[in-house]
mmCIF file with all atom_site columns, C-alpha atoms and ligand atoms in Angstrom:
data_model
loop_
_atom_site.group_PDB
_atom_site.id
_atom_site.type_symbol
_atom_site.label_atom_id
_atom_site.label_alt_id
_atom_site.label_comp_id
_atom_site.label_asym_id
_atom_site.label_entity_id
_atom_site.label_seq_id
_atom_site.pdbx_PDB_ins_code
_atom_site.Cartn_x
_atom_site.Cartn_y
_atom_site.Cartn_z
_atom_site.occupancy
_atom_site.B_iso_or_equiv
_atom_site.pdbx_formal_charge
_atom_site.auth_seq_id
_atom_site.auth_comp_id
_atom_site.auth_asym_id
_atom_site.auth_atom_id
_atom_site.pdbx_PDB_model_num
ATOM   1   C  CA  . MET A 1 1   ? -13.820 10.535  36.503  1.00 80.00 ? 729 MET A CA  1
ATOM   2   C  CA  . LYS A 1 2   ? -10.510 9.791   38.022  1.00 82.00 ? 730 LYS A CA  1
ATOM   3   C  CA  . THR A 1 3   ? -7.885  12.344  37.047  1.00 91.00 ? 731 THR A CA  1
ATOM   4   C  CA  . MET A 1 4   ? -4.694  11.129  35.234  1.00 94.00 ? 732 MET A CA  1
ATOM   5   C  CA  . ASP A 1 5   ? -1.390  12.476  34.192  1.00 96.00 ? 733 ASP A CA  1
ATOM   6   C  CA  . PRO A 1 6   ? -0.776  13.913  30.793  1.00 96.00 ? 734 PRO A CA  1
ATOM   7   C  CA  . PHE A 1 7   ? 1.516   11.849  28.576  1.00 95.00 ? 735 PHE A CA  1
ATOM   8   C  CA  . ALA A 1 8   ? 3.144   11.936  25.261  1.00 96.00 ? 736 ALA A CA  1
ATOM   9   C  CA  . ILE A 1 9   ? 3.744   9.513   22.365  1.00 95.00 ? 737 ILE A CA  1
ATOM   10  C  CA  . ASP A 1 10  ? 5.861   9.910   19.257  1.00 96.00 ? 738 ASP A CA  1
ATOM   11  C  CA  . ILE A 1 11  ? 4.515   9.368   15.700  1.00 95.00 ? 739 ILE A CA  1
ATOM   12  C  CA  . ASP A 1 12  ? 6.586   9.089   12.675  1.00 94.00 ? 740 ASP A CA  1
ATOM   13  C  CA  . LEU A 1 13  ? 4.419   11.152  10.328  1.00 92.00 ? 741 LEU A CA  1
ATOM   14  C  CA  . GLU A 1 14  ? 6.341   10.194  7.251   1.00 89.00 ? 742 GLU A CA  1
ATOM   15  C  CA  . ALA A 1 15  ? 6.204   6.530   7.872   1.00 89.00 ? 743 ALA A CA  1
ATOM   16  C  CA  . GLY A 1 16  ? 2.874   6.745   9.716   1.00 91.00 ? 744 GLY A CA  1
ATOM   17  C  CA  . ILE A 1 17  ? 4.182   4.597   12.662  1.00 94.00 ? 745 ILE A CA  1
ATOM   18  C  CA  . MET A 1 18  ? 3.165   5.056   16.338  1.00 96.00 ? 746 MET A CA  1
ATOM   19  C  CA  . ALA A 1 19  ? 6.215   4.231   18.611  1.00 96.00 ? 747 ALA A CA  1
ATOM   20  C  CA  . ASP A 1 20  ? 5.519   1.614   21.283  1.00 95.00 ? 748 ASP A CA  1
ATOM   21  C  CA  . PRO A 1 21  ? 1.757   1.082   20.816  1.00 96.00 ? 749 PRO A CA  1
ATOM   22  C  CA  . LYS A 1 22  ? 0.105   -0.997  23.507  1.00 95.00 ? 750 LYS A CA  1
ATOM   23  C  CA  . ASN A 1 23  ? -2.648  -2.352  21.432  1.00 96.00 ? 751 ASN A CA  1
ATOM   24  C  CA  . HIS A 1 24  ? -2.247  -3.929  17.989  1.00 96.00 ? 752 HIS A CA  1
ATOM   25  C  CA  . ILE A 1 25  ? -5.432  -5.140  16.196  1.00 97.00 ? 753 ILE A CA  1
ATOM   26  C  CA  . ILE A 1 26  ? -4.945  -7.225  13.165  1.00 98.00 ? 754 ILE A CA  1
ATOM   27  C  CA  . ARG A 1 27  ? -7.539  -8.057  10.577  1.00 98.00 ? 755 ARG A CA  1
ATOM   28  C  CA  . ARG A 1 28  ? -6.761  -10.750 7.907   1.00 98.00 ? 756 ARG A CA  1
ATOM   29  C  CA  . ALA A 1 29  ? -8.452  -11.530 4.807   1.00 98.00 ? 757 ALA A CA  1
ATOM   30  C  CA  . SER A 1 30  ? -10.289 -14.360 6.693   1.00 98.00 ? 758 SER A CA  1
ATOM   31  C  CA  . ASP A 1 31  ? -11.753 -11.643 9.045   1.00 98.00 ? 759 ASP A CA  1
ATOM   32  C  CA  . MET A 1 32  ? -13.484 -10.088 5.977   1.00 98.00 ? 760 MET A CA  1
ATOM   33  C  CA  . ARG A 1 33  ? -15.897 -12.919 5.130   1.00 97.00 ? 761 ARG A CA  1
ATOM   34  C  CA  . GLY A 1 34  ? -19.077 -11.549 3.858   1.00 95.00 ? 762 GLY A CA  1
ATOM   35  C  CA  . TYR A 1 35  ? -17.780 -7.948  3.287   1.00 96.00 ? 763 TYR A CA  1
ATOM   36  C  CA  . TYR A 1 36  ? -16.924 -8.257  -0.384  1.00 97.00 ? 764 TYR A CA  1
ATOM   37  C  CA  . ALA A 1 37  ? -19.165 -8.617  -3.331  1.00 96.00 ? 765 ALA A CA  1
ATOM   38  C  CA  . ASP A 1 38  ? -17.165 -11.745 -4.734  1.00 97.00 ? 766 ASP A CA  1
ATOM   39  C  CA  . GLN A 1 39  ? -17.090 -14.218 -1.736  1.00 97.00 ? 767 GLN A CA  1
ATOM   40  C  CA  . GLN A 1 40  ? -15.511 -16.876 -3.846  1.00 98.00 ? 768 GLN A CA  1
ATOM   41  C  CA  . ALA A 1 41  ? -12.642 -14.603 -4.934  1.00 98.00 ? 769 ALA A CA  1
ATOM   42  C  CA  . LEU A 1 42  ? -11.939 -13.835 -1.123  1.00 98.00 ? 770 LEU A CA  1
ATOM   43  C  CA  . GLU A 1 43  ? -11.786 -17.571 -0.325  1.00 98.00 ? 771 GLU A CA  1
ATOM   44  C  CA  . SER A 1 44  ? -9.301  -18.010 -3.102  1.00 98.00 ? 772 SER A CA  1
ATOM   45  C  CA  . LEU A 1 45  ? -7.207  -15.112 -1.747  1.00 98.00 ? 773 LEU A CA  1
ATOM   46  C  CA  . ILE A 1 46  ? -7.193  -16.738 1.613   1.00 98.00 ? 774 ILE A CA  1
ATOM   47  C  CA  . ALA A 1 47  ? -6.262  -20.094 0.488   1.00 98.00 ? 775 ALA A CA  1
ATOM   48  C  CA  . ASP A 1 48  ? -3.819  -19.003 -2.142  1.00 98.00 ? 776 ASP A CA  1
ATOM   49  C  CA  . HIS A 1 49  ? -2.086  -16.175 -0.358  1.00 97.00 ? 777 HIS A CA  1
ATOM   50  C  CA  . HIS A 1 50  ? -1.778  -17.688 3.120   1.00 96.00 ? 778 HIS A CA  1
ATOM   51  C  CA  . ASP A 1 51  ? -4.585  -15.392 4.601   1.00 98.00 ? 779 ASP A CA  1
ATOM   52  C  CA  . PRO A 1 52  ? -2.944  -12.102 3.907   1.00 98.00 ? 780 PRO A CA  1
ATOM   53  C  CA  . LEU A 1 53  ? -2.839  -9.190  6.327   1.00 98.00 ? 781 LEU A CA  1
ATOM   54  C  CA  . HIS A 1 54  ? -5.698  -6.697  5.487   1.00 98.00 ? 782 HIS A CA  1
ATOM   55  C  CA  . TYR A 1 55  ? -5.390  -3.856  8.017   1.00 98.00 ? 783 TYR A CA  1
ATOM   56  C  CA  . GLU A 1 56  ? -3.982  -2.950  11.498  1.00 97.00 ? 784 GLU A CA  1
ATOM   57  C  CA  . VAL A 1 57  ? -4.860  -0.450  14.143  1.00 97.00 ? 785 VAL A CA  1
ATOM   58  C  CA  . PHE A 1 58  ? -2.214  0.714   16.651  1.00 97.00 ? 786 PHE A CA  1
ATOM   59  C  CA  . GLU A 1 59  ? -3.317  2.408   19.975  1.00 96.00 ? 787 GLU A CA  1
ATOM   60  C  CA  . VAL A 1 60  ? -2.112  3.628   23.181  1.00 92.00 ? 788 VAL A CA  1
ATOM   61  C  CA  . PRO A 1 61  ? -5.395  3.403   25.093  1.00 91.00 ? 789 PRO A CA  1
ATOM   62  C  CA  . VAL A 1 62  ? -6.947  5.826   27.334  1.00 96.00 ? 790 VAL A CA  1
ATOM   63  C  CA  . PRO A 1 63  ? -10.069 5.235   29.716  1.00 96.00 ? 791 PRO A CA  1
ATOM   64  C  CA  . HIS A 1 64  ? -13.157 4.524   27.703  1.00 95.00 ? 792 HIS A CA  1
ATOM   65  C  CA  . GLN A 1 65  ? -14.967 7.070   29.417  1.00 95.00 ? 793 GLN A CA  1
ATOM   66  C  CA  . PRO A 1 66  ? -16.810 10.323  28.571  1.00 96.00 ? 794 PRO A CA  1
ATOM   67  C  CA  . GLY A 1 67  ? -14.427 13.334  28.423  1.00 96.00 ? 795 GLY A CA  1
ATOM   68  C  CA  . HIS A 1 68  ? -11.460 11.212  27.122  1.00 97.00 ? 796 HIS A CA  1
ATOM   69  C  CA  . LEU A 1 69  ? -10.376 11.167  23.520  1.00 98.00 ? 797 LEU A CA  1
ATOM   70  C  CA  . MET A 1 70  ? -9.246  7.874   21.941  1.00 98.00 ? 798 MET A CA  1
ATOM   71  C  CA  . TYR A 1 71  ? -6.790  7.948   18.893  1.00 97.00 ? 799 TYR A CA  1
ATOM   72  C  CA  . CYS A 1 72  ? -5.008  5.426   16.814  1.00 97.00 ? 800 CYS A CA  1
ATOM   73  C  CA  . ILE A 1 73  ? -3.160  4.823   13.661  1.00 98.00 ? 801 ILE A CA  1
ATOM   74  C  CA  . SER A 1 74  ? -5.012  2.658   11.002  1.00 97.00 ? 802 SER A CA  1
ATOM   75  C  CA  . VAL A 1 75  ? -2.926  0.915   8.167   1.00 98.00 ? 803 VAL A CA  1
ATOM   76  C  CA  . LEU A 1 76  ? -4.869  -0.534  5.381   1.00 98.00 ? 804 LEU A CA  1
ATOM   77  C  CA  . GLN A 1 77  ? -3.030  -2.656  2.980   1.00 98.00 ? 805 GLN A CA  1
ATOM   78  C  CA  . PRO A 1 78  ? -3.123  -2.105  -0.839  1.00 98.00 ? 806 PRO A CA  1
ATOM   79  C  CA  . GLY A 1 79  ? -4.971  -4.960  -2.720  1.00 98.00 ? 807 GLY A CA  1
ATOM   80  C  CA  . SER A 1 80  ? -8.238  -6.002  -4.084  1.00 98.00 ? 808 SER A CA  1
ATOM   81  C  CA  . VAL A 1 81  ? -10.773 -8.938  -4.061  1.00 98.00 ? 809 VAL A CA  1
ATOM   82  C  CA  . ALA A 1 82  ? -12.111 -9.375  -7.599  1.00 98.00 ? 810 ALA A CA  1
ATOM   83  C  CA  . HIS A 1 83  ? -10.959 -5.840  -8.406  1.00 98.00 ? 811 HIS A CA  1
ATOM   84  C  CA  . GLU A 1 84  ? -12.885 -4.418  -5.300  1.00 98.00 ? 812 GLU A CA  1
ATOM   85  C  CA  . CYS A 1 85  ? -10.287 -2.387  -3.354  1.00 98.00 ? 813 CYS A CA  1
ATOM   86  C  CA  . TYR A 1 86  ? -9.326  -3.477  -0.010  1.00 98.00 ? 814 TYR A CA  1
ATOM   87  C  CA  . MET A 1 87  ? -11.334 -1.807  2.931   1.00 98.00 ? 815 MET A CA  1
ATOM   88  C  CA  . THR A 1 88  ? -12.001 -1.845  6.446   1.00 98.00 ? 816 THR A CA  1
ATOM   89  C  CA  . LYS A 1 89  ? -15.192 -3.557  7.887   1.00 97.00 ? 817 LYS A CA  1
ATOM   90  C  CA  . GLY A 1 90  ? -16.757 -0.186  8.673   1.00 97.00 ? 818 GLY A CA  1
ATOM   91  C  CA  . HIS A 1 91  ? -19.002 0.709   11.628  1.00 97.00 ? 819 HIS A CA  1
ATOM   92  C  CA  . PHE A 1 92  ? -21.310 3.156   13.465  1.00 97.00 ? 820 PHE A CA  1
ATOM   93  C  CA  . HIS A 1 93  ? -20.213 4.193   16.754  1.00 97.00 ? 821 HIS A CA  1
ATOM   94  C  CA  . THR A 1 94  ? -22.211 2.448   19.668  1.00 97.00 ? 822 THR A CA  1
ATOM   95  C  CA  . ILE A 1 95  ? -22.908 5.969   20.858  1.00 98.00 ? 823 ILE A CA  1
ATOM   96  C  CA  . ALA A 1 96  ? -24.100 7.124   17.362  1.00 97.00 ? 824 ALA A CA  1
ATOM   97  C  CA  . ALA A 1 97  ? -24.072 10.824  18.233  1.00 98.00 ? 825 ALA A CA  1
ATOM   98  C  CA  . THR A 1 98  ? -20.184 10.773  18.372  1.00 98.00 ? 826 THR A CA  1
ATOM   99  C  CA  . ALA A 1 99  ? -17.854 12.282  15.541  1.00 98.00 ? 827 ALA A CA  1
ATOM   100 C  CA  . GLU A 1 100 ? -14.478 11.302  14.410  1.00 98.00 ? 828 GLU A CA  1
ATOM   101 C  CA  . ILE A 1 101 ? -11.670 12.942  12.751  1.00 98.00 ? 829 ILE A CA  1
ATOM   102 C  CA  . TYR A 1 102 ? -9.359  11.028  10.159  1.00 98.00 ? 830 TYR A CA  1
ATOM   103 C  CA  . LEU A 1 103 ? -6.048  12.738  9.065   1.00 98.00 ? 831 LEU A CA  1
ATOM   104 C  CA  . CYS A 1 104 ? -4.565  10.930  6.300   1.00 98.00 ? 832 CYS A CA  1
ATOM   105 C  CA  . LEU A 1 105 ? -0.685  10.416  6.774   1.00 97.00 ? 833 LEU A CA  1
ATOM   106 C  CA  . ARG A 1 106 ? 0.150   8.134   3.691   1.00 97.00 ? 834 ARG A CA  1
ATOM   107 C  CA  . GLY A 1 107 ? -1.431  6.687   0.511   1.00 98.00 ? 835 GLY A CA  1
ATOM   108 C  CA  . GLN A 1 108 ? -4.579  7.286   -1.449  1.00 98.00 ? 836 GLN A CA  1
ATOM   109 C  CA  . GLY A 1 109 ? -8.050  6.092   -0.872  1.00 98.00 ? 837 GLY A CA  1
ATOM   110 C  CA  . CYS A 1 110 ? -11.399 7.272   0.605   1.00 98.00 ? 838 CYS A CA  1
ATOM   111 C  CA  . VAL A 1 111 ? -13.673 7.150   3.479   1.00 98.00 ? 839 VAL A CA  1
ATOM   112 C  CA  . LEU A 1 112 ? -17.143 5.947   2.617   1.00 98.00 ? 840 LEU A CA  1
ATOM   113 C  CA  . MET A 1 113 ? -19.888 7.119   4.917   1.00 98.00 ? 841 MET A CA  1
ATOM   114 C  CA  . LYS A 1 114 ? -23.429 6.361   5.227   1.00 97.00 ? 842 LYS A CA  1
ATOM   115 C  CA  . THR A 1 115 ? -26.471 7.136   7.537   1.00 97.00 ? 843 THR A CA  1
ATOM   116 C  CA  . GLU A 1 116 ? -29.242 5.128   8.837   1.00 95.00 ? 844 GLU A CA  1
ATOM   117 C  CA  . GLN A 1 117 ? -31.544 7.108   6.495   1.00 95.00 ? 845 GLN A CA  1
ATOM   118 C  CA  . GLY A 1 118 ? -29.648 5.780   3.437   1.00 92.00 ? 846 GLY A CA  1
ATOM   119 C  CA  . LYS A 1 119 ? -27.522 8.737   2.699   1.00 96.00 ? 847 LYS A CA  1
ATOM   120 C  CA  . CYS A 1 120 ? -24.117 7.685   1.185   1.00 96.00 ? 848 CYS A CA  1
ATOM   121 C  CA  . LEU A 1 121 ? -21.017 9.732   0.701   1.00 97.00 ? 849 LEU A CA  1
ATOM   122 C  CA  . THR A 1 122 ? -17.392 9.308   -0.207  1.00 97.00 ? 850 THR A CA  1
ATOM   123 C  CA  . LEU A 1 123 ? -14.554 11.562  0.407   1.00 98.00 ? 851 LEU A CA  1
ATOM   124 C  CA  . LYS A 1 124 ? -11.062 11.075  -1.061  1.00 98.00 ? 852 LYS A CA  1
ATOM   125 C  CA  . MET A 1 125 ? -8.107  10.722  1.312   1.00 98.00 ? 853 MET A CA  1
ATOM   126 C  CA  . SER A 1 126 ? -4.400  11.512  0.589   1.00 98.00 ? 854 SER A CA  1
ATOM   127 C  CA  . ARG A 1 127 ? -1.541  12.744  2.574   1.00 97.00 ? 855 ARG A CA  1
ATOM   128 C  CA  . GLY A 1 128 ? -2.527  15.803  4.606   1.00 97.00 ? 856 GLY A CA  1
ATOM   129 C  CA  . ARG A 1 129 ? -6.167  15.546  4.095   1.00 98.00 ? 857 ARG A CA  1
ATOM   130 C  CA  . MET A 1 130 ? -8.494  15.691  7.131   1.00 98.00 ? 858 MET A CA  1
ATOM   131 C  CA  . ILE A 1 131 ? -11.965 14.193  6.933   1.00 98.00 ? 859 ILE A CA  1
ATOM   132 C  CA  . TYR A 1 132 ? -14.408 15.140  9.451   1.00 98.00 ? 860 TYR A CA  1
ATOM   133 C  CA  . ILE A 1 133 ? -17.039 12.354  10.059  1.00 98.00 ? 861 ILE A CA  1
ATOM   134 C  CA  . PRO A 1 134 ? -20.065 13.775  11.919  1.00 98.00 ? 862 PRO A CA  1
ATOM   135 C  CA  . PRO A 1 135 ? -22.170 12.062  14.425  1.00 98.00 ? 863 PRO A CA  1
ATOM   136 C  CA  . PHE A 1 136 ? -24.532 9.427   13.073  1.00 98.00 ? 864 PHE A CA  1
ATOM   137 C  CA  . TRP A 1 137 ? -22.353 8.616   10.024  1.00 98.00 ? 865 TRP A CA  1
ATOM   138 C  CA  . ALA A 1 138 ? -21.015 5.119   9.697   1.00 97.00 ? 866 ALA A CA  1
ATOM   139 C  CA  . HIS A 1 139 ? -17.463 4.976   8.145   1.00 98.00 ? 867 HIS A CA  1
ATOM   140 C  CA  . ARG A 1 140 ? -15.106 2.792   6.183   1.00 98.00 ? 868 ARG A CA  1
ATOM   141 C  CA  . SER A 1 141 ? -11.698 3.264   4.623   1.00 98.00 ? 869 SER A CA  1
ATOM   142 C  CA  . VAL A 1 142 ? -10.975 2.057   1.217   1.00 98.00 ? 870 VAL A CA  1
ATOM   143 C  CA  . ASN A 1 143 ? -7.454  1.913   -0.242  1.00 98.00 ? 871 ASN A CA  1
ATOM   144 C  CA  . THR A 1 144 ? -7.411  2.692   -3.986  1.00 98.00 ? 872 THR A CA  1
ATOM   145 C  CA  . SER A 1 145 ? -3.642  2.782   -4.366  1.00 98.00 ? 873 SER A CA  1
ATOM   146 C  CA  . ASP A 1 146 ? -0.714  0.455   -4.465  1.00 98.00 ? 874 ASP A CA  1
ATOM   147 C  CA  . GLN A 1 147 ? 0.584   1.821   -1.109  1.00 97.00 ? 875 GLN A CA  1
ATOM   148 C  CA  . PRO A 1 148 ? -0.570  1.376   2.460   1.00 97.00 ? 876 PRO A CA  1
ATOM   149 C  CA  . LEU A 1 149 ? -3.262  3.818   3.372   1.00 98.00 ? 877 LEU A CA  1
ATOM   150 C  CA  . VAL A 1 150 ? -2.411  5.225   6.742   1.00 98.00 ? 878 VAL A CA  1
ATOM   151 C  CA  . SER A 1 151 ? -4.667  7.470   8.942   1.00 98.00 ? 879 SER A CA  1
ATOM   152 C  CA  . PHE A 1 152 ? -4.546  8.933   12.336  1.00 98.00 ? 880 PHE A CA  1
ATOM   153 C  CA  . CYS A 1 153 ? -8.064  8.955   13.815  1.00 98.00 ? 881 CYS A CA  1
ATOM   154 C  CA  . VAL A 1 154 ? -9.424  10.584  16.942  1.00 98.00 ? 882 VAL A CA  1
ATOM   155 C  CA  . TYR A 1 155 ? -12.796 10.061  18.384  1.00 98.00 ? 883 TYR A CA  1
ATOM   156 C  CA  . PRO A 1 156 ? -14.548 10.064  21.819  1.00 98.00 ? 884 PRO A CA  1
ATOM   157 C  CA  . ALA A 1 157 ? -13.089 7.340   24.001  1.00 98.00 ? 885 ALA A CA  1
ATOM   158 C  CA  . ASP A 1 158 ? -16.568 6.099   24.981  1.00 98.00 ? 886 ASP A CA  1
ATOM   159 C  CA  . ALA A 1 159 ? -17.943 6.068   21.339  1.00 98.00 ? 887 ALA A CA  1
ATOM   160 C  CA  . GLY A 1 160 ? -17.613 2.275   20.824  1.00 97.00 ? 888 GLY A CA  1
ATOM   161 C  CA  . HIS A 1 161 ? -17.911 0.294   17.641  1.00 96.00 ? 889 HIS A CA  1
ATOM   162 C  CA  . ASN A 1 162 ? -21.124 -0.964  16.299  1.00 96.00 ? 890 ASN A CA  1
ATOM   163 C  CA  . TYR A 1 163 ? -20.456 -3.409  13.444  1.00 95.00 ? 891 TYR A CA  1
ATOM   164 C  CA  . GLY A 1 164 ? -24.181 -4.290  13.089  1.00 90.00 ? 892 GLY A CA  1
ATOM   165 C  CA  . ASP A 1 165 ? -24.932 -5.949  9.961   1.00 86.00 ? 893 ASP A CA  1
ATOM   166 C  CA  . PHE A 1 166 ? -22.132 -4.469  7.908   1.00 87.00 ? 894 PHE A CA  1
ATOM   167 C  CA  . ALA A 1 167 ? -20.962 -7.870  6.593   1.00 87.00 ? 895 ALA A CA  1
ATOM   168 C  CA  . GLN A 1 168 ? -24.386 -8.407  5.112   1.00 84.00 ? 896 GLN A CA  1
ATOM   169 C  CA  . GLN A 1 169 ? -25.731 -5.002  4.100   1.00 85.00 ? 897 GLN A CA  1
ATOM   170 C  CA  . GLY A 1 170 ? -22.439 -3.196  3.541   1.00 88.00 ? 898 GLY A CA  1
ATOM   171 C  CA  . PHE A 1 171 ? -22.492 0.381   2.060   1.00 94.00 ? 899 PHE A CA  1
ATOM   172 C  CA  . PRO A 1 172 ? -24.611 1.443   -0.912  1.00 94.00 ? 900 PRO A CA  1
ATOM   173 C  CA  . ILE A 1 173 ? -21.388 2.068   -2.809  1.00 96.00 ? 901 ILE A CA  1
ATOM   174 C  CA  . ARG A 1 174 ? -18.681 -0.400  -3.663  1.00 97.00 ? 902 ARG A CA  1
ATOM   175 C  CA  . ILE A 1 175 ? -15.108 0.747   -4.814  1.00 98.00 ? 903 ILE A CA  1
ATOM   176 C  CA  . PHE A 1 176 ? -13.324 -1.045  -7.619  1.00 98.00 ? 904 PHE A CA  1
ATOM   177 C  CA  . ARG A 1 177 ? -10.137 -0.572  -9.394  1.00 98.00 ? 905 ARG A CA  1
ATOM   178 C  CA  . THR A 1 178 ? -9.571  -2.015  -12.938 1.00 97.00 ? 906 THR A CA  1
ATOM   179 C  CA  . HIS A 1 179 ? -6.464  -1.446  -15.002 1.00 94.00 ? 907 HIS A CA  1
ATOM   180 C  CA  . GLY A 1 180 ? -5.459  1.355   -12.569 1.00 93.00 ? 908 GLY A CA  1
ATOM   181 C  CA  . LYS A 1 181 ? -8.757  3.170   -12.954 1.00 97.00 ? 909 LYS A CA  1
ATOM   182 C  CA  . VAL A 1 182 ? -10.905 3.674   -9.768  1.00 97.00 ? 910 VAL A CA  1
ATOM   183 C  CA  . HIS A 1 183 ? -14.800 3.324   -10.184 1.00 96.00 ? 911 HIS A CA  1
ATOM   184 C  CA  . LEU A 1 184 ? -17.799 3.206   -7.943  1.00 95.00 ? 912 LEU A CA  1
ATOM   185 C  CA  . ARG A 1 185 ? -20.532 0.723   -8.170  1.00 90.00 ? 913 ARG A CA  1
ATOM   186 C  CA  . GLN A 1 186 ? -23.997 0.729   -6.509  1.00 85.00 ? 914 GLN A CA  1
ATOM   187 C  CA  . PRO A 1 187 ? -24.947 -2.971  -5.974  1.00 70.00 ? 915 PRO A CA  1
HETATM 188 C  C1  . S6P B 2 .   ? -12.243 3.857   15.168  1.00 52.86 ? 187 S6P B C1  1
HETATM 189 C  C2  . S6P B 2 .   ? -11.758 4.378   13.808  1.00 52.86 ? 187 S6P B C2  1
HETATM 190 C  C3  . S6P B 2 .   ? -10.712 3.563   13.097  1.00 52.86 ? 187 S6P B C3  1
HETATM 191 C  C4  . S6P B 2 .   ? -11.209 2.059   12.752  1.00 52.86 ? 187 S6P B C4  1
HETATM 192 C  C5  . S6P B 2 .   ? -10.054 1.280   11.939  1.00 52.86 ? 187 S6P B C5  1
HETATM 193 C  C6  . S6P B 2 .   ? -10.623 -0.049  11.610  1.00 52.86 ? 187 S6P B C6  1
HETATM 194 O  O1  . S6P B 2 .   ? -13.408 4.592   15.380  1.00 52.86 ? 187 S6P B O1  1
HETATM 195 O  O2  . S6P B 2 .   ? -12.922 4.502   12.862  1.00 52.86 ? 187 S6P B O2  1
HETATM 196 O  O3  . S6P B 2 .   ? -9.616  3.353   13.971  1.00 52.86 ? 187 S6P B O3  1
HETATM 197 O  O4  . S6P B 2 .   ? -11.604 1.327   13.865  1.00 52.86 ? 187 S6P B O4  1
HETATM 198 O  O5  . S6P B 2 .   ? -9.810  2.042   10.806  1.00 52.86 ? 187 S6P B O5  1
HETATM 199 O  O6  . S6P B 2 .   ? -11.807 -0.080  11.106  1.00 52.86 ? 187 S6P B O6  1
HETATM 200 P  P1  . S6P B 2 .   ? -12.992 -0.997  11.652  1.00 52.86 ? 187 S6P B P1  1
HETATM 201 O  O7  . S6P B 2 .   ? -14.189 -0.523  10.827  1.00 52.86 ? 187 S6P B O7  1
HETATM 202 O  O8  . S6P B 2 .   ? -12.667 -2.460  11.439  1.00 52.86 ? 187 S6P B O8  1
HETATM 203 O  O9  . S6P B 2 .   ? -13.152 -0.793  13.026  1.00 52.86 ? 187 S6P B O9  1
HETATM 204 ZN ZN1 . ZN  B 3 .   ? -14.966 5.163   14.005  1.00 52.86 ? 188 ZN  B ZN1 1
#
């Protein structure tokens, strides 16, 4: 591995904003086809609301090599698709035996996690809460509030993202919010 010089970046912890990110990944509603239970409601959202922003990831990248740590700020907008709370696609890591840390900076929500063996867990997120996602657990963020859900994530830089068949299979639990009340549904 090449050596490199240390560097620093600034993060506004209140606002959850990384100064001068080099990568900005944008996911809109149209990128989420297949992920929500009510596909027709998603199509209506795309058509009627100009394909609204769903979530963004901000990064200052490091080499994707063993030994390095990748980190980012993830911002998931509030909203729902036929009452199913906005969520990220979710993924296993390509190198499945790699963990991840999520530190919630803003908002309320949860991280849904599942294993290949069919175990599924959800842990709540709120400002100051850190979630440790062990190796072999797929993970997805879900925003259950009316504010953006902002997390700072750290993971091995060579971990990679395996989205597999998440659009078809999803997670064994879906999260809905009706009249302000959050509830889980097992499809
Ligand atoms: C990366 C980490 C997050 C997600 C981001 C978007 O390992 O878990 O930065 O990439 O929240 O989610 P997804 O499932 O679209 O990559
Ligand atoms: Zn991850």
